[in-house]
Amino acid sequence: MSAIQVQQAARAESRSTKEWQQADSSHFIHPFTDHGGLAKKGARIITRADNIYLWDSEGHKILDGMSGLWCVNVGYGQQALVDAASRQMKELPFYNAFFQTSTTPAIELAELLAELSPPQFQHVFYTSSGSEGNDTVVRMVRRYWDILGQPERKVIISRNNGYHGSTMAGASLGGMSGMHAQGGLPIPDITHIDQPHWFELGQGLSRDDFGLKAARWLEEKILAVGPERVAAFIGEPVQGAGGVIVPPSSYWPEIQRICDKYGILLVSDEVICGFGRTGNWFGCETMGSKPDLMTFAKGVTSGYVPLGGVMVGERIAKALIADGGEFNHGFTYSGHPVACAVALANIRLIQQLNLVSHVKHNIGPYLAERFAELDAHPLVGETQTCGMMAAVQLVKDKSSGTPFASELEVGMLCRAHCFGNGLIMRAVGDRMIVAPPLVMTRPQVDEMMTLIKRCLDLTLDELNRKGWL
Ligand code: PXG
């Protein structure tokens, strides 16, 4: 262990797990958590991490199949990122970018992001999270149409089961009914269409025919709202939190065609898909669209420190910068120098390790090959992968694709086996998903697949014992 790891271990061991759990449940309100259930069980206390592994306060080693929360693209323990933060904190821990000032890491990162992004992007607006990024998108899109003299264009179309964050605008853009049910959402002038989820909505059609049909729901919605009132469409290239829903390859080009036809802005939410996850720098490149705005966060710093933002395409940048006067929007931490310094180190590491090409040509195809083997398992209705994201849909009856009753919570049952066997795999309903660090090697994919197969078998045994099959 390094000196730092010894220090960390000493801190973790200064109290027992029970004591940490008690303090946690007395004072810490967790995101998206039922605290009654948590207080009974006690939180799992994660104390350290290295590469693709985590350790908890009981000393268990866990393979992190979710990259933290879709973000630790370069894996844990990367010294270059630690050094970048430490250097920047010593030199200039903070200065703002509001009153005609700037800082060198924010400028350098802006340059590098412009270089890596598709060519229409030469400008960035910084935030500290994906949610703030999407709030910025809503304000920017509406401001753009104001500047162009079409203030009636306010409506933003999004998708059911999309996820765009937890702020008022982020949760409104998202299509999660549980979120809309709390807090009077969505805010006005945000409306939703159905998602391009073939397994749930497209059976009976070929995937490509379904992709066209799902994209045309956008055109129907534009016509229903009135094309002169529609400002933009937003979507994740591959839905992440919704369950790794990989759209048919016909979907995004058709969405692009429809946006072009009606002159509406296209926003690609790259918070999960950005920075190599799908085998290109950005998911829109994998899916074949040419967005006007891209939201990013997570992988830009591999989650080591919070940073997010919006890449601003040329037509919006021109209006906003050249014609628009002041855009009354910004955050204290827009362009935070430490966050930007870590992002620079992270992106340079992704480049040095050739991680985007590793995902596209090596580890992504290997993950796809190994996931396809799960199709033979009696519980599996379909598998899907895209780069380093993958999903396994659990079903009651394989031949007909019949799902389990949702109240059985079969996904949660499978997730409990994953937890018990040292694997972090998420359950979204009965869809089991992973999005591991991009640095994963083939033997590590094998190790993960052994765990996944074991957990599917244990779930099958349990369902048989319970008589639920
Ligand atoms: N857009 C997308 C596509 C996301 O996945 C956000 C925006 C919001 O980012 P911030 O940084 O504000 O959280 C996200 C976040 C899950 C889960 O359950 C996914 C996210 C966050 C929390 C949980 O998979 N994604």
GROMACS .gro file of C-alpha atoms and ligand atoms in nm:
model
  494
    1MET     CA    1   0.000   0.000   0.000
    2SER     CA    2   0.114   0.356  -0.073
    3ALA     CA    3   0.141   0.613   0.209
    4ILE     CA    4  -0.190   0.763   0.099
    5GLN     CA    5  -0.362   0.425   0.099
    6VAL     CA    6  -0.231   0.358   0.451
    7GLN     CA    7  -0.376   0.695   0.560
    8GLN     CA    8  -0.709   0.616   0.393
    9ALA     CA    9  -0.723   0.274   0.555
   10ALA     CA   10  -0.652   0.432   0.894
   11ARG     CA   11  -0.937   0.679   0.844
   12ALA     CA   12  -1.180   0.406   0.737
   13GLU     CA   13  -1.075   0.187   1.028
   14SER     CA   14  -1.108   0.467   1.283
   15ARG     CA   15  -1.471   0.361   1.320
   16SER     CA   16  -1.644   0.026   1.272
   17THR     CA   17  -1.869  -0.026   0.971
   18LYS     CA   18  -2.172  -0.014   1.203
   19GLU     CA   19  -2.059   0.324   1.337
   20TRP     CA   20  -2.011   0.466   0.988
   21GLN     CA   21  -2.356   0.336   0.890
   22GLN     CA   22  -2.521   0.489   1.195
   23ALA     CA   23  -2.362   0.829   1.133
   24ASP     CA   24  -2.456   0.802   0.765
   25SER     CA   25  -2.820   0.733   0.834
   26SER     CA   26  -2.838   1.003   1.106
   27HIS     CA   27  -2.710   1.287   0.887
   28PHE     CA   28  -2.670   1.207   0.517
   29ILE     CA   29  -2.967   1.239   0.280
   30HIS     CA   30  -2.866   1.028  -0.021
   31PRO     CA   31  -2.975   1.096  -0.380
   32PHE     CA   32  -3.263   0.880  -0.514
   33THR     CA   33  -3.282   0.670  -0.196
   34ASP     CA   34  -3.559   0.521   0.018
   35HIS     CA   35  -3.413   0.598   0.360
   36GLY     CA   36  -3.640   0.362   0.549
   37GLY     CA   37  -3.489   0.069   0.360
   38LEU     CA   38  -3.136   0.207   0.381
   39ALA     CA   39  -3.150   0.264   0.757
   40LYS     CA   40  -3.250  -0.099   0.813
   41LYS     CA   41  -2.970  -0.240   0.598
   42GLY     CA   42  -2.701   0.024   0.644
   43ALA     CA   43  -2.510   0.174   0.350
   44ARG     CA   44  -2.218  -0.010   0.200
   45ILE     CA   45  -1.918   0.207   0.287
   46ILE     CA   46  -1.671   0.226  -0.002
   47THR     CA   47  -1.326   0.310   0.128
   48ARG     CA   48  -1.080   0.286  -0.161
   49ALA     CA   49  -1.038   0.198  -0.528
   50ASP     CA   50  -0.780   0.102  -0.785
   51ASN     CA   51  -0.807   0.042  -1.161
   52ILE     CA   52  -1.151  -0.126  -1.201
   53TYR     CA   53  -1.189  -0.242  -0.840
   54LEU     CA   54  -1.340  -0.098  -0.523
   55TRP     CA   55  -1.298  -0.206  -0.161
   56ASP     CA   56  -1.556  -0.162   0.114
   57SER     CA   57  -1.506  -0.108   0.488
   58GLU     CA   58  -1.531  -0.483   0.548
   59GLY     CA   59  -1.239  -0.543   0.313
   60HIS     CA   60  -1.446  -0.692   0.027
   61LYS     CA   61  -1.306  -0.640  -0.323
   62ILE     CA   62  -1.570  -0.544  -0.582
   63LEU     CA   63  -1.543  -0.525  -0.961
   64ASP     CA   64  -1.695  -0.190  -1.055
   65GLY     CA   65  -1.902  -0.268  -1.362
   66MET     CA   66  -2.054   0.083  -1.357
   67SER     CA   67  -1.740   0.305  -1.358
   68GLY     CA   68  -1.858   0.476  -1.040
   69LEU     CA   69  -2.174   0.612  -1.203
   70TRP     CA   70  -2.088   0.595  -1.576
   71CYS     CA   71  -1.794   0.828  -1.523
   72VAL     CA   72  -1.458   0.677  -1.423
   73ASN     CA   73  -1.353   0.620  -1.785
   74VAL     CA   74  -0.978   0.597  -1.713
   75GLY     CA   75  -1.026   0.381  -1.404
   76TYR     CA   76  -0.929   0.459  -1.046
   77GLY     CA   77  -0.586   0.552  -0.912
   78GLN     CA   78  -0.455   0.753  -1.208
   79GLN     CA   79  -0.171   0.959  -1.063
   80ALA     CA   80  -0.165   1.210  -1.354
   81LEU     CA   81  -0.509   1.337  -1.252
   82VAL     CA   82  -0.411   1.359  -0.884
   83ASP     CA   83  -0.097   1.554  -0.976
   84ALA     CA   84  -0.289   1.791  -1.203
   85ALA     CA   85  -0.536   1.873  -0.923
   86SER     CA   86  -0.263   1.917  -0.667
   87ARG     CA   87  -0.050   2.143  -0.893
   88GLN     CA   88  -0.349   2.359  -0.983
   89MET     CA   89  -0.468   2.386  -0.623
   90LYS     CA   90  -0.126   2.516  -0.521
   91GLU     CA   91  -0.098   2.758  -0.810
   92LEU     CA   92  -0.453   2.896  -0.837
   93PRO     CA   93  -0.727   2.698  -0.661
   94PHE     CA   94  -1.004   2.925  -0.783
   95TYR     CA   95  -1.081   3.225  -0.986
   96ASN     CA   96  -1.405   3.308  -1.166
   97ALA     CA   97  -1.462   3.380  -1.534
   98PHE     CA   98  -1.738   3.640  -1.499
   99PHE     CA   99  -1.595   3.990  -1.512
  100GLN     CA  100  -1.374   3.981  -1.819
  101THR     CA  101  -1.125   3.746  -1.657
  102SER     CA  102  -1.017   3.396  -1.752
  103THR     CA  103  -0.780   3.124  -1.629
  104THR     CA  104  -0.529   2.922  -1.826
  105PRO     CA  105  -0.670   2.571  -1.760
  106ALA     CA  106  -1.018   2.683  -1.871
  107ILE     CA  107  -0.875   2.831  -2.192
  108GLU     CA  108  -0.658   2.529  -2.270
  109LEU     CA  109  -0.945   2.290  -2.208
  110ALA     CA  110  -1.179   2.494  -2.431
  111GLU     CA  111  -0.920   2.469  -2.710
  112LEU     CA  112  -0.878   2.095  -2.663
  113LEU     CA  113  -1.255   2.030  -2.651
  114ALA     CA  114  -1.299   2.226  -2.974
  115GLU     CA  115  -1.027   2.014  -3.134
  116LEU     CA  116  -1.179   1.680  -3.025
  117SER     CA  117  -1.545   1.761  -3.091
  118PRO     CA  118  -1.711   1.737  -3.434
  119PRO     CA  119  -1.611   2.037  -3.648
  120GLN     CA  120  -1.927   2.243  -3.591
  121PHE     CA  121  -1.819   2.291  -3.227
  122GLN     CA  122  -1.569   2.567  -3.161
  123HIS     CA  123  -1.709   2.696  -2.831
  124VAL     CA  124  -1.782   2.563  -2.484
  125PHE     CA  125  -1.990   2.686  -2.188
  126TYR     CA  126  -1.877   2.531  -1.857
  127THR     CA  127  -2.093   2.404  -1.571
  128SER     CA  128  -2.021   2.167  -1.282
  129SER     CA  129  -2.263   1.887  -1.372
  130GLY     CA  130  -2.472   1.735  -1.647
  131SER     CA  131  -2.792   1.870  -1.493
  132GLU     CA  132  -2.658   2.226  -1.499
  133GLY     CA  133  -2.548   2.158  -1.856
  134ASN     CA  134  -2.903   2.071  -1.957
  135ASP     CA  135  -3.044   2.373  -1.773
  136THR     CA  136  -2.799   2.577  -1.977
  137VAL     CA  137  -2.925   2.404  -2.293
  138VAL     CA  138  -3.285   2.508  -2.221
  139ARG     CA  139  -3.190   2.870  -2.160
  140MET     CA  140  -2.950   2.880  -2.456
  141VAL     CA  141  -3.196   2.725  -2.701
  142ARG     CA  142  -3.471   2.969  -2.604
  143ARG     CA  143  -3.231   3.263  -2.607
  144TYR     CA  144  -3.114   3.162  -2.957
  145TRP     CA  145  -3.466   3.175  -3.100
  146ASP     CA  146  -3.528   3.507  -2.920
  147ILE     CA  147  -3.221   3.657  -3.086
  148LEU     CA  148  -3.342   3.528  -3.422
  149GLY     CA  149  -3.675   3.705  -3.371
  150GLN     CA  150  -3.877   3.386  -3.319
  151PRO     CA  151  -3.953   3.397  -2.945
  152GLU     CA  152  -4.256   3.172  -2.991
  153ARG     CA  153  -4.018   2.883  -3.053
  154LYS     CA  154  -3.995   2.758  -2.694
  155VAL     CA  155  -4.101   2.395  -2.702
  156ILE     CA  156  -3.834   2.132  -2.646
  157ILE     CA  157  -3.918   1.774  -2.737
  158SER     CA  158  -3.760   1.494  -2.540
  159ARG     CA  159  -3.829   1.124  -2.478
  160ASN     CA  160  -4.000   0.900  -2.226
  161ASN     CA  161  -3.744   0.708  -2.021
  162GLY     CA  162  -3.470   0.953  -2.119
  163TYR     CA  163  -3.254   1.089  -1.836
  164HIS     CA  164  -3.122   1.444  -1.839
  165GLY     CA  165  -3.056   1.518  -1.473
  166SER     CA  166  -3.225   1.625  -1.154
  167THR     CA  167  -3.256   2.005  -1.163
  168MET     CA  168  -3.595   2.152  -1.259
  169ALA     CA  169  -3.507   2.168  -1.628
  170GLY     CA  170  -3.306   1.843  -1.629
  171ALA     CA  171  -3.585   1.645  -1.463
  172SER     CA  172  -3.841   1.806  -1.696
  173LEU     CA  173  -3.643   1.712  -2.006
  174GLY     CA  174  -3.605   1.361  -1.868
  175GLY     CA  175  -3.893   1.126  -1.921
  176MET     CA  176  -3.900   0.957  -1.582
  177SER     CA  177  -4.259   0.952  -1.454
  178GLY     CA  178  -4.145   0.905  -1.093
  179MET     CA  179  -3.952   1.232  -1.116
  180HIS     CA  180  -4.237   1.423  -1.283
  181ALA     CA  181  -4.469   1.309  -1.006
  182GLN     CA  182  -4.269   1.507  -0.748
  183GLY     CA  183  -4.233   1.885  -0.762
  184GLY     CA  184  -4.484   1.984  -1.029
  185LEU     CA  185  -4.286   1.882  -1.336
  186PRO     CA  186  -4.234   1.912  -1.625
  187ILE     CA  187  -4.191   2.288  -1.647
  188PRO     CA  188  -4.394   2.449  -1.931
  189ASP     CA  189  -4.313   2.388  -2.297
  190ILE     CA  190  -4.134   2.057  -2.258
  191THR     CA  191  -4.306   1.758  -2.415
  192HIS     CA  192  -4.212   1.394  -2.472
  193ILE     CA  193  -4.231   1.122  -2.735
  194ASP     CA  194  -4.175   0.748  -2.690
  195GLN     CA  195  -3.829   0.595  -2.679
  196PRO     CA  196  -3.662   0.385  -2.954
  197HIS     CA  197  -3.678   0.068  -2.742
  198TRP     CA  198  -3.729  -0.216  -2.990
  199PHE     CA  199  -3.764  -0.493  -2.732
  200GLU     CA  200  -4.051  -0.314  -2.557
  201LEU     CA  201  -4.222  -0.128  -2.840
  202GLY     CA  202  -4.106  -0.269  -3.171
  203GLN     CA  203  -4.167  -0.642  -3.172
  204GLY     CA  204  -4.313  -0.758  -3.501
  205LEU     CA  205  -4.107  -0.500  -3.692
  206SER     CA  206  -3.746  -0.532  -3.806
  207ARG     CA  207  -3.515  -0.321  -3.592
  208ASP     CA  208  -3.453  -0.078  -3.877
  209ASP     CA  209  -3.821  -0.037  -3.960
  210PHE     CA  210  -3.890   0.025  -3.593
  211GLY     CA  211  -3.606   0.281  -3.582
  212LEU     CA  212  -3.773   0.480  -3.863
  213LYS     CA  213  -4.112   0.452  -3.698
  214ALA     CA  214  -3.975   0.572  -3.362
  215ALA     CA  215  -3.799   0.867  -3.528
  216ARG     CA  216  -4.122   0.964  -3.704
  217TRP     CA  217  -4.291   1.003  -3.366
  218LEU     CA  218  -4.081   1.319  -3.355
  219GLU     CA  219  -4.233   1.447  -3.679
  220GLU     CA  220  -4.583   1.368  -3.553
  221LYS     CA  221  -4.513   1.561  -3.233
  222ILE     CA  222  -4.368   1.859  -3.424
  223LEU     CA  223  -4.684   1.874  -3.636
  224ALA     CA  224  -4.908   1.838  -3.330
  225VAL     CA  225  -4.730   2.120  -3.143
  226GLY     CA  226  -4.698   2.339  -3.454
  227PRO     CA  227  -4.355   2.354  -3.624
  228GLU     CA  228  -4.330   2.730  -3.563
  229ARG     CA  229  -4.338   2.668  -3.184
  230VAL     CA  230  -4.072   2.393  -3.168
  231ALA     CA  231  -3.725   2.502  -3.058
  232ALA     CA  232  -3.528   2.179  -3.022
  233PHE     CA  233  -3.515   1.804  -2.979
  234ILE     CA  234  -3.290   1.648  -2.714
  235GLY     CA  235  -3.182   1.285  -2.671
  236GLU     CA  236  -2.902   1.065  -2.542
  237PRO     CA  237  -2.732   0.882  -2.834
  238VAL     CA  238  -2.774   0.563  -2.627
  239GLN     CA  239  -3.008   0.595  -2.326
  240GLY     CA  240  -2.801   0.519  -2.019
  241ALA     CA  241  -3.002   0.544  -1.696
  242GLY     CA  242  -3.307   0.424  -1.891
  243GLY     CA  243  -3.137   0.084  -1.927
  244VAL     CA  244  -2.870   0.103  -2.202
  245ILE     CA  245  -3.126   0.126  -2.481
  246VAL     CA  246  -2.925   0.114  -2.805
  247PRO     CA  247  -3.146   0.254  -3.083
  248PRO     CA  248  -3.163   0.084  -3.424
  249SER     CA  249  -2.905   0.227  -3.665
  250SER     CA  250  -3.184   0.384  -3.875
  251TYR     CA  251  -3.303   0.602  -3.583
  252TRP     CA  252  -3.059   0.892  -3.546
  253PRO     CA  253  -3.012   0.967  -3.920
  254GLU     CA  254  -3.392   0.991  -3.950
  255ILE     CA  255  -3.410   1.217  -3.641
  256GLN     CA  256  -3.147   1.436  -3.807
  257ARG     CA  257  -3.346   1.451  -4.131
  258ILE     CA  258  -3.661   1.556  -3.944
  259CYS     CA  259  -3.480   1.825  -3.741
  260ASP     CA  260  -3.329   1.963  -4.062
  261LYS     CA  261  -3.664   1.958  -4.240
  262TYR     CA  262  -3.826   2.178  -3.973
  263GLY     CA  263  -3.513   2.379  -3.892
  264ILE     CA  264  -3.520   2.279  -3.524
  265LEU     CA  265  -3.210   2.248  -3.311
  266LEU     CA  266  -3.072   1.905  -3.226
  267VAL     CA  267  -2.920   1.851  -2.882
  268SER     CA  268  -2.713   1.542  -2.807
  269ASP     CA  269  -2.687   1.468  -2.435
  270GLU     CA  270  -2.338   1.318  -2.421
  271VAL     CA  271  -2.311   1.306  -2.041
  272ILE     CA  272  -2.273   0.927  -2.052
  273CYS     CA  273  -2.180   0.866  -2.417
  274GLY     CA  274  -1.903   1.129  -2.437
  275PHE     CA  275  -1.529   1.077  -2.398
  276GLY     CA  276  -1.492   0.740  -2.559
  277ARG     CA  277  -1.772   0.534  -2.406
  278THR     CA  278  -1.924   0.434  -2.743
  279GLY     CA  279  -1.595   0.394  -2.934
  280ASN     CA  280  -1.577   0.751  -3.064
  281TRP     CA  281  -1.509   1.070  -2.872
  282PHE     CA  282  -1.882   1.141  -2.876
  283GLY     CA  283  -2.190   0.921  -2.913
  284CYS     CA  284  -2.336   1.135  -3.194
  285GLU     CA  285  -2.040   1.027  -3.409
  286THR     CA  286  -2.123   0.661  -3.344
  287MET     CA  287  -2.494   0.716  -3.412
  288GLY     CA  288  -2.462   0.945  -3.715
  289SER     CA  289  -2.610   1.280  -3.613
  290LYS     CA  290  -2.477   1.635  -3.637
  291PRO     CA  291  -2.604   1.814  -3.327
  292ASP     CA  292  -2.616   2.189  -3.261
  293LEU     CA  293  -2.544   2.146  -2.889
  294MET     CA  294  -2.379   1.867  -2.687
  295THR     CA  295  -2.411   1.839  -2.309
  296PHE     CA  296  -2.116   1.670  -2.137
  297ALA     CA  297  -2.003   1.587  -1.780
  298LYS     CA  298  -1.888   1.263  -1.611
  299GLY     CA  299  -1.615   1.123  -1.844
  300VAL     CA  300  -1.466   1.468  -1.910
  301THR     CA  301  -1.281   1.435  -1.576
  302SER     CA  302  -1.344   1.061  -1.531
  303GLY     CA  303  -1.544   1.176  -1.228
  304TYR     CA  304  -1.231   1.267  -1.027
  305VAL     CA  305  -1.377   1.617  -0.975
  306PRO     CA  306  -1.712   1.762  -1.087
  307LEU     CA  307  -1.719   1.931  -1.428
  308GLY     CA  308  -1.980   1.957  -1.702
  309GLY     CA  309  -2.069   2.185  -1.985
  310VAL     CA  310  -2.223   2.243  -2.323
  311MET     CA  311  -2.045   2.240  -2.658
  312VAL     CA  312  -2.204   2.516  -2.863
  313GLY     CA  313  -2.239   2.469  -3.238
  314GLU     CA  314  -2.156   2.742  -3.486
  315ARG     CA  315  -2.505   2.870  -3.564
  316ILE     CA  316  -2.585   2.916  -3.195
  317ALA     CA  317  -2.239   3.054  -3.112
  318LYS     CA  318  -2.274   3.310  -3.388
  319ALA     CA  319  -2.611   3.432  -3.260
  320LEU     CA  320  -2.514   3.423  -2.895
  321ILE     CA  321  -2.170   3.579  -2.923
  322ALA     CA  322  -2.182   3.802  -3.228
  323ASP     CA  323  -2.543   3.920  -3.229
  324GLY     CA  324  -2.684   3.854  -2.884
  325GLY     CA  325  -2.532   4.097  -2.632
  326GLU     CA  326  -2.511   3.958  -2.281
  327PHE     CA  327  -2.639   3.603  -2.209
  328ASN     CA  328  -2.757   3.635  -1.849
  329HIS     CA  329  -2.648   3.293  -1.732
  330GLY     CA  330  -2.351   3.144  -1.546
  331PHE     CA  331  -2.229   2.963  -1.238
  332THR     CA  332  -1.966   3.050  -0.978
  333TYR     CA  333  -1.776   2.743  -1.090
  334SER     CA  334  -1.812   2.789  -1.469
  335GLY     CA  335  -1.457   2.710  -1.582
  336HIS     CA  336  -1.327   2.611  -1.237
  337PRO     CA  337  -0.948   2.598  -1.283
  338VAL     CA  338  -0.894   2.280  -1.080
  339ALA     CA  339  -1.174   2.095  -1.258
  340CYS     CA  340  -1.040   2.212  -1.596
  341ALA     CA  341  -0.683   2.109  -1.506
  342VAL     CA  342  -0.804   1.760  -1.412
  343ALA     CA  343  -1.009   1.739  -1.735
  344LEU     CA  344  -0.698   1.829  -1.937
  345ALA     CA  345  -0.495   1.557  -1.764
  346ASN     CA  346  -0.779   1.308  -1.808
  347ILE     CA  347  -0.824   1.377  -2.180
  348ARG     CA  348  -0.449   1.362  -2.241
  349LEU     CA  349  -0.441   1.026  -2.064
  350ILE     CA  350  -0.729   0.899  -2.279
  351GLN     CA  351  -0.519   1.006  -2.580
  352GLN     CA  352  -0.194   0.853  -2.450
  353LEU     CA  353  -0.363   0.521  -2.371
  354ASN     CA  354  -0.550   0.528  -2.704
  355LEU     CA  355  -0.866   0.447  -2.515
  356VAL     CA  356  -1.112   0.558  -2.783
  357SER     CA  357  -0.958   0.320  -3.033
  358HIS     CA  358  -0.925   0.051  -2.762
  359VAL     CA  359  -1.304   0.072  -2.713
  360LYS     CA  360  -1.381   0.081  -3.085
  361HIS     CA  361  -1.149  -0.191  -3.210
  362ASN     CA  362  -1.060  -0.410  -2.915
  363ILE     CA  363  -1.242  -0.412  -2.585
  364GLY     CA  364  -1.586  -0.296  -2.711
  365PRO     CA  365  -1.612  -0.570  -2.976
  366TYR     CA  366  -1.482  -0.822  -2.722
  367LEU     CA  367  -1.748  -0.716  -2.468
  368ALA     CA  368  -2.010  -0.751  -2.744
  369GLU     CA  369  -1.886  -1.100  -2.832
  370ARG     CA  370  -1.892  -1.215  -2.470
  371PHE     CA  371  -2.235  -1.057  -2.402
  372ALA     CA  372  -2.383  -1.233  -2.706
  373GLU     CA  373  -2.309  -1.564  -2.528
  374LEU     CA  374  -2.565  -1.466  -2.264
  375ASP     CA  375  -2.842  -1.483  -2.528
  376ALA     CA  376  -2.848  -1.860  -2.471
  377HIS     CA  377  -2.929  -1.824  -2.100
  378PRO     CA  378  -3.289  -1.924  -2.010
  379LEU     CA  379  -3.356  -1.590  -1.834
  380VAL     CA  380  -3.231  -1.365  -2.113
  381GLY     CA  381  -3.472  -1.205  -2.363
  382GLU     CA  382  -3.215  -0.987  -2.539
  383THR     CA  383  -2.866  -0.846  -2.495
  384GLN     CA  384  -2.744  -0.517  -2.637
  385THR     CA  385  -2.404  -0.350  -2.629
  386CYS     CA  386  -2.252  -0.031  -2.765
  387GLY     CA  387  -1.884   0.032  -2.693
  388MET     CA  388  -1.841  -0.014  -2.319
  389MET     CA  389  -2.211  -0.019  -2.230
  390ALA     CA  390  -2.415  -0.337  -2.217
  391ALA     CA  391  -2.760  -0.461  -2.116
  392VAL     CA  392  -2.922  -0.797  -2.045
  393GLN     CA  393  -3.303  -0.805  -2.048
  394LEU     CA  394  -3.440  -1.065  -1.804
  395VAL     CA  395  -3.766  -1.233  -1.909
  396LYS     CA  396  -4.004  -1.490  -1.768
  397ASP     CA  397  -4.052  -1.671  -2.097
  398LYS     CA  398  -3.769  -1.663  -2.343
  399SER     CA  399  -3.956  -1.787  -2.650
  400SER     CA  400  -4.237  -1.531  -2.629
  401GLY     CA  401  -4.033  -1.255  -2.459
  402THR     CA  402  -4.293  -1.237  -2.177
  403PRO     CA  403  -4.168  -1.011  -1.895
  404PHE     CA  404  -4.191  -1.081  -1.522
  405ALA     CA  405  -4.459  -0.899  -1.325
  406SER     CA  406  -4.290  -0.575  -1.221
  407GLU     CA  407  -4.383  -0.615  -0.852
  408LEU     CA  408  -4.163  -0.927  -0.833
  409GLU     CA  409  -3.860  -0.697  -0.880
  410VAL     CA  410  -3.656  -0.971  -1.045
  411GLY     CA  411  -3.390  -0.719  -1.147
  412MET     CA  412  -3.333  -0.626  -0.781
  413LEU     CA  413  -3.307  -0.992  -0.693
  414CYS     CA  414  -3.036  -1.037  -0.957
  415ARG     CA  415  -2.863  -0.721  -0.839
  416ALA     CA  416  -2.848  -0.859  -0.485
  417HIS     CA  417  -2.663  -1.165  -0.620
  418CYS     CA  418  -2.420  -0.933  -0.801
  419PHE     CA  419  -2.357  -0.742  -0.477
  420GLY     CA  420  -2.304  -1.066  -0.289
  421ASN     CA  421  -2.056  -1.189  -0.550
  422GLY     CA  422  -1.835  -0.881  -0.573
  423LEU     CA  423  -1.981  -0.724  -0.887
  424ILE     CA  424  -2.148  -0.388  -0.935
  425MET     CA  425  -2.413  -0.429  -1.202
  426ARG     CA  426  -2.720  -0.200  -1.213
  427ALA     CA  427  -3.082  -0.311  -1.241
  428VAL     CA  428  -3.317  -0.086  -1.437
  429GLY     CA  429  -3.642  -0.272  -1.388
  430ASP     CA  430  -3.551  -0.619  -1.514
  431ARG     CA  431  -3.275  -0.490  -1.740
  432MET     CA  432  -2.930  -0.558  -1.596
  433ILE     CA  433  -2.665  -0.314  -1.716
  434VAL     CA  434  -2.293  -0.245  -1.702
  435ALA     CA  435  -2.072   0.040  -1.822
  436PRO     CA  436  -1.722  -0.051  -1.701
  437PRO     CA  437  -1.409   0.164  -1.715
  438LEU     CA  438  -1.267   0.195  -2.068
  439VAL     CA  439  -0.926   0.073  -1.948
  440MET     CA  440  -1.064  -0.276  -1.897
  441THR     CA  441  -0.853  -0.561  -2.039
  442ARG     CA  442  -0.978  -0.883  -2.201
  443PRO     CA  443  -0.898  -1.097  -1.894
  444GLN     CA  444  -1.094  -0.845  -1.685
  445VAL     CA  445  -1.391  -0.872  -1.923
  446ASP     CA  446  -1.366  -1.251  -1.879
  447GLU     CA  447  -1.361  -1.208  -1.502
  448MET     CA  448  -1.671  -0.986  -1.519
  449MET     CA  449  -1.853  -1.229  -1.750
  450THR     CA  450  -1.784  -1.519  -1.513
  451LEU     CA  451  -1.945  -1.317  -1.235
  452ILE     CA  452  -2.241  -1.212  -1.454
  453LYS     CA  453  -2.307  -1.574  -1.560
  454ARG     CA  454  -2.283  -1.692  -1.201
  455CYS     CA  455  -2.532  -1.425  -1.090
  456LEU     CA  456  -2.777  -1.509  -1.370
  457ASP     CA  457  -2.759  -1.877  -1.265
  458LEU     CA  458  -2.812  -1.788  -0.899
  459THR     CA  459  -3.111  -1.573  -0.999
  460LEU     CA  460  -3.254  -1.859  -1.205
  461ASP     CA  461  -3.213  -2.100  -0.910
  462GLU     CA  462  -3.385  -1.856  -0.677
  463LEU     CA  463  -3.675  -1.798  -0.918
  464ASN     CA  464  -3.717  -2.175  -0.950
  465ARG     CA  465  -3.714  -2.215  -0.572
  466LYS     CA  466  -3.976  -1.943  -0.537
  467GLY     CA  467  -4.187  -2.099  -0.814
  468TRP     CA  468  -4.190  -1.772  -1.012
  469LEU     CA  469  -4.099  -1.922  -1.347
  470PXG     N1  470  -2.765   1.358  -1.875
  470PXG     C1  471  -2.745   1.225  -1.876
  470PXG     C2  472  -2.754   1.151  -2.005
  470PXG     C3  473  -2.711   1.159  -1.758
  470PXG     O1  474  -2.690   1.026  -1.760
  470PXG     C4  475  -2.724   1.371  -1.642
  470PXG     C5  476  -2.755   1.430  -1.763
  470PXG     C6  477  -2.712   1.457  -1.521
  470PXG     O2  478  -2.581   1.470  -1.482
  470PXG     P1  479  -2.546   1.509  -1.330
  470PXG     O3  480  -2.398   1.530  -1.335
  470PXG     O4  481  -2.617   1.633  -1.298
  470PXG     O5  482  -2.590   1.394  -1.243
  470PXG     C7  483  -2.699   1.232  -1.639
  470PXG     C8  484  -2.663   1.167  -1.508
  470PXG     C9  485  -2.838   0.616  -1.310
  470PXG    C10  486  -2.789   0.755  -1.295
  470PXG     O6  487  -2.920   0.575  -1.227
  470PXG    C11  488  -2.747   0.825  -1.406
  470PXG    C12  489  -2.706   0.957  -1.392
  470PXG    C13  490  -2.705   1.017  -1.266
  470PXG    C14  491  -2.747   0.944  -1.155
  470PXG    C15  492  -2.790   0.813  -1.168
  470PXG     O7  493  -2.799   0.545  -1.402
  470PXG     N2  494  -2.672   1.027  -1.507
   0.00000   0.00000   0.00000
